[in-house]
Structures are given as structure tokens and as C-alpha cells.
mmCIF file of C-alpha atoms in Angstrom:
data_model
loop_
_atom_site.group_PDB
_atom_site.id
_atom_site.type_symbol
_atom_site.label_atom_id
_atom_site.label_comp_id
_atom_site.label_asym_id
_atom_site.label_seq_id
_atom_site.Cartn_x
_atom_site.Cartn_y
_atom_site.Cartn_z
ATOM 1 C CA UNK N 13 39.751 98.451 99.113
ATOM 2 C CA UNK N 14 38.172 95.120 100.060
ATOM 3 C CA UNK N 15 40.608 92.254 99.408
ATOM 4 C CA UNK N 16 38.253 90.428 97.033
ATOM 5 C CA UNK N 17 38.026 93.531 94.834
ATOM 6 C CA UNK N 18 41.648 94.673 95.078
ATOM 7 C CA UNK N 19 43.065 93.191 91.853
ATOM 8 C CA UNK N 20 45.688 95.987 91.695
ATOM 9 C CA UNK N 21 46.953 95.204 95.233
ATOM 10 C CA UNK N 22 46.409 98.767 96.423
ATOM 11 C CA UNK N 23 44.906 98.022 99.856
ATOM 12 C CA UNK N 24 43.493 101.579 99.874
ATOM 13 C CA UNK N 25 42.870 104.400 97.452
ATOM 14 C CA UNK N 26 42.201 108.103 97.677
ATOM 15 C CA UNK N 27 38.601 109.260 97.820
ATOM 16 C CA UNK N 28 39.251 111.814 95.045
ATOM 17 C CA UNK N 29 41.625 111.816 92.072
ATOM 18 C CA UNK N 30 42.351 114.380 89.368
ATOM 19 C CA UNK N 31 41.130 113.594 85.894
ATOM 20 C CA UNK N 32 42.636 115.520 82.997
ATOM 21 C CA UNK N 33 40.695 116.595 79.934
ATOM 22 C CA UNK N 34 42.936 117.400 76.983
ATOM 23 C CA UNK N 35 41.440 119.833 74.521
ATOM 24 C CA UNK N 36 42.342 120.324 70.893
ATOM 25 C CA UNK N 37 40.577 121.893 67.965
ATOM 26 C CA UNK N 38 37.771 123.215 70.142
ATOM 27 C CA UNK N 39 36.792 119.934 71.765
ATOM 28 C CA UNK N 40 37.981 117.491 74.430
ATOM 29 C CA UNK N 41 40.107 114.874 72.677
ATOM 30 C CA UNK N 42 41.435 112.779 75.556
ATOM 31 C CA UNK N 43 40.505 111.859 79.103
ATOM 32 C CA UNK N 44 43.578 111.069 81.177
ATOM 33 C CA UNK N 45 43.182 108.991 84.326
ATOM 34 C CA UNK N 46 45.772 108.432 87.057
ATOM 35 C CA UNK N 47 46.458 104.736 87.738
ATOM 36 C CA UNK N 48 48.608 102.812 90.175
ATOM 37 C CA UNK N 49 49.139 99.210 91.114
ATOM 38 C CA UNK N 50 51.671 96.657 92.256
ATOM 39 C CA UNK N 51 54.335 95.342 89.897
ATOM 40 C CA UNK N 52 57.060 92.911 90.984
ATOM 41 C CA UNK N 53 59.161 95.212 93.176
ATOM 42 C CA UNK N 54 57.149 98.363 93.493
ATOM 43 C CA UNK N 55 53.921 100.223 93.055
ATOM 44 C CA UNK N 56 53.771 101.655 89.556
ATOM 45 C CA UNK N 57 52.204 105.107 89.211
ATOM 46 C CA UNK N 58 51.127 106.419 85.848
ATOM 47 C CA UNK N 59 48.385 107.594 83.545
ATOM 48 C CA UNK N 60 46.166 106.018 80.907
ATOM 49 C CA UNK N 61 44.703 108.258 78.192
ATOM 50 C CA UNK N 62 41.392 107.358 76.553
ATOM 51 C CA UNK N 63 39.932 108.831 73.408
ATOM 52 C CA UNK N 64 37.183 111.224 74.569
ATOM 53 C CA UNK N 65 35.066 110.310 71.530
ATOM 54 C CA UNK N 66 34.387 106.733 72.611
ATOM 55 C CA UNK N 67 36.054 106.427 76.054
ATOM 56 C CA UNK N 68 37.153 102.970 74.926
ATOM 57 C CA UNK N 69 40.204 103.493 72.721
ATOM 58 C CA UNK N 70 43.516 103.868 74.507
ATOM 59 C CA UNK N 71 45.549 106.848 73.292
ATOM 60 C CA UNK N 72 48.523 106.158 75.548
ATOM 61 C CA UNK N 73 49.922 104.641 78.729
ATOM 62 C CA UNK N 74 52.829 106.040 80.720
ATOM 63 C CA UNK N 75 54.399 105.446 84.129
ATOM 64 C CA UNK N 76 56.111 108.278 85.967
ATOM 65 C CA UNK N 77 57.282 106.326 89.022
ATOM 66 C CA UNK N 78 58.267 102.717 89.673
ATOM 67 C CA UNK N 79 61.194 100.622 90.867
ATOM 68 C CA UNK N 80 60.913 97.679 88.473
ATOM 69 C CA UNK N 81 64.060 95.871 87.313
ATOM 70 C CA UNK N 82 65.851 97.719 84.487
ATOM 71 C CA UNK N 83 65.715 95.665 81.268
ATOM 72 C CA UNK N 84 62.817 93.545 82.537
ATOM 73 C CA UNK N 85 59.823 95.154 84.271
ATOM 74 C CA UNK N 86 61.514 98.534 83.773
ATOM 75 C CA UNK N 87 60.650 98.100 80.088
ATOM 76 C CA UNK N 88 57.325 99.766 80.920
ATOM 77 C CA UNK N 89 59.342 102.910 80.072
ATOM 78 C CA UNK N 90 60.452 101.618 76.679
ATOM 79 C CA UNK N 91 58.957 103.840 73.931
ATOM 80 C CA UNK N 92 58.419 100.782 71.699
ATOM 81 C CA UNK N 93 56.315 99.033 74.342
ATOM 82 C CA UNK N 94 54.385 102.187 75.190
ATOM 83 C CA UNK N 95 53.582 102.614 71.492
ATOM 84 C CA UNK N 96 51.852 99.203 71.454
ATOM 85 C CA UNK N 97 49.029 100.647 73.576
ATOM 86 C CA UNK N 98 47.907 103.320 71.150
ATOM 87 C CA UNK N 99 44.675 102.316 69.435
ATOM 88 C CA UNK N 100 43.991 99.296 71.656
ATOM 89 C CA UNK N 101 40.462 98.956 73.022
ATOM 90 C CA UNK N 102 40.051 98.879 76.800
ATOM 91 C CA UNK N 103 36.398 97.802 76.749
ATOM 92 C CA UNK N 104 34.294 95.510 74.585
ATOM 93 C CA UNK N 105 30.917 96.511 73.148
ATOM 94 C CA UNK N 106 29.151 95.449 76.356
ATOM 95 C CA UNK N 107 31.319 97.782 78.456
ATOM 96 C CA UNK N 108 33.374 95.005 80.084
ATOM 97 C CA UNK N 109 37.071 95.818 80.654
ATOM 98 C CA UNK N 110 38.905 93.596 78.158
ATOM 99 C CA UNK N 111 42.418 95.021 77.826
ATOM 100 C CA UNK N 112 45.070 92.429 78.616
ATOM 101 C CA UNK N 113 48.836 92.061 78.577
ATOM 102 C CA UNK N 114 49.511 88.616 77.103
ATOM 103 C CA UNK N 115 52.523 86.370 77.383
ATOM 104 C CA UNK N 116 54.473 86.653 74.138
ATOM 105 C CA UNK N 117 53.340 88.597 71.100
ATOM 106 C CA UNK N 118 49.826 89.443 69.972
ATOM 107 C CA UNK N 119 48.556 87.506 66.967
ATOM 108 C CA UNK N 120 47.169 90.441 64.988
ATOM 109 C CA UNK N 121 45.005 88.124 62.851
ATOM 110 C CA UNK N 122 42.810 87.219 65.843
ATOM 111 C CA UNK N 123 39.720 89.290 66.717
ATOM 112 C CA UNK N 124 40.871 89.647 70.359
ATOM 113 C CA UNK N 125 44.076 91.412 69.178
ATOM 114 C CA UNK N 126 42.288 94.750 69.553
ATOM 115 C CA UNK N 127 42.267 94.143 73.348
ATOM 116 C CA UNK N 128 45.788 92.697 73.687
ATOM 117 C CA UNK N 129 49.292 94.087 74.191
ATOM 118 C CA UNK N 130 52.571 92.121 74.026
ATOM 119 C CA UNK N 131 53.880 91.058 77.426
ATOM 120 C CA UNK N 132 57.232 92.199 78.753
ATOM 121 C CA UNK N 133 59.744 89.388 78.245
ATOM 122 C CA UNK N 134 61.061 88.150 81.583
ATOM 123 C CA UNK N 135 58.655 90.362 83.512
ATOM 124 C CA UNK N 136 55.531 88.287 84.002
ATOM 125 C CA UNK N 137 54.593 89.817 87.367
ATOM 126 C CA UNK N 138 55.044 93.392 86.119
ATOM 127 C CA UNK N 139 53.005 92.589 82.995
ATOM 128 C CA UNK N 140 50.264 91.043 85.129
ATOM 129 C CA UNK N 141 50.392 94.050 87.467
ATOM 130 C CA UNK N 142 49.862 96.486 84.599
ATOM 131 C CA UNK N 143 46.881 94.490 83.357
ATOM 132 C CA UNK N 144 45.352 94.193 86.823
ATOM 133 C CA UNK N 145 45.744 97.898 87.599
ATOM 134 C CA UNK N 146 43.975 98.798 84.352
ATOM 135 C CA UNK N 147 41.162 96.390 85.188
ATOM 136 C CA UNK N 148 40.825 97.958 88.607
ATOM 137 C CA UNK N 149 40.967 101.616 87.583
ATOM 138 C CA UNK N 150 38.768 101.230 84.497
ATOM 139 C CA UNK N 151 36.302 99.063 86.403
ATOM 140 C CA UNK N 152 33.569 99.667 88.956
ATOM 141 C CA UNK N 153 35.934 100.252 91.884
ATOM 142 C CA UNK N 154 37.997 102.805 90.000
ATOM 143 C CA UNK N 155 36.782 105.235 87.355
ATOM 144 C CA UNK N 156 34.021 103.005 85.967
ATOM 145 C CA UNK N 157 31.084 105.102 87.224
ATOM 146 C CA UNK N 158 32.830 108.326 86.184
ATOM 147 C CA UNK N 159 33.393 106.965 82.654
ATOM 148 C CA UNK N 160 29.781 105.767 82.440
ATOM 149 C CA UNK N 161 28.517 109.224 83.471
ATOM 150 C CA UNK N 162 30.788 110.989 80.974
ATOM 151 C CA UNK N 163 29.662 108.595 78.243
ATOM 152 C CA UNK N 164 25.994 109.318 79.025
ATOM 153 C CA UNK N 165 26.319 113.078 79.549
ATOM 154 C CA UNK N 166 29.299 113.925 77.345
ATOM 155 C CA UNK N 167 32.482 115.762 78.226
#
């Protein structure tokens, strides 16, 4: 990955990646994408699930491997923090990746709240890493063209 485009600090990525389509009630309900990127101490590996209906709404975020500090960056595993992602919008109406992990708590009265998740207290670099990996994988250098094609052609 060219350095000027490598916001997730990956250096390289696989040419192919599995994408999971979750079916329910006779239709595809979720598209699950593998993601990875640098936190403070390690590369975090996980999945982001998008609603198949709009490919914009986040259904969930989970990490299956990392070595972040327990109680700080390791809070990416906390069910309460993971629950904050459900229903957030990854993209704005123009298709630009907008999801962000902010410092502190989201002010739910602001219009941008739909794109924001509370930061992890004491884990600024891990929080920033999660945001940057989502921007990379949901953007043009990650799954952006795949998502655009699925949006145009359907699942």
C-alpha cells in the first residue's frame, strides 16, 4: 500500500479477501467485511458488518485478535463499547466515509452524532487506529469499489 494512502498503517494487503453475506428471512441482511489496522501495540484484526439494505449503516464491529493494553485499548472488546457502533452511519449521503471515533462522548443532539462513536478513555492511539482502519477498508483502497458495485447491482 503506498505510504500516502496507508492510513491504517498496513504497509501491504492481500489481493483477495473473503466477504460474508448473512442471510435471514430469504434475503441478504448484512455484508461483513474483514478489517485490520495498527493500534498502539498491535495490529487489530476484526470485522465490520454493514446493513445490506443501504450498505451505510453499521450493524456491528468486532475484533478477534489484538494485543492492546487491557483496560485501555483492550476495551475494543468491551460489549458496551461494541454496542455503540450499532446503527451508526459509515458514509454520508455523498458516499464519503464519515465514521469517526471522537475524544470523549458523542453529543447526541448534534447532526454529526450519526457518524460518531465515543473514544476509548486513555487509549487515543487505539481509538485513532480503529477510525483509520475503517476509513481505509471502507474507502477506495479497501472495499470501496466492491461496495459501490454491490450498491449498483444489488446483493
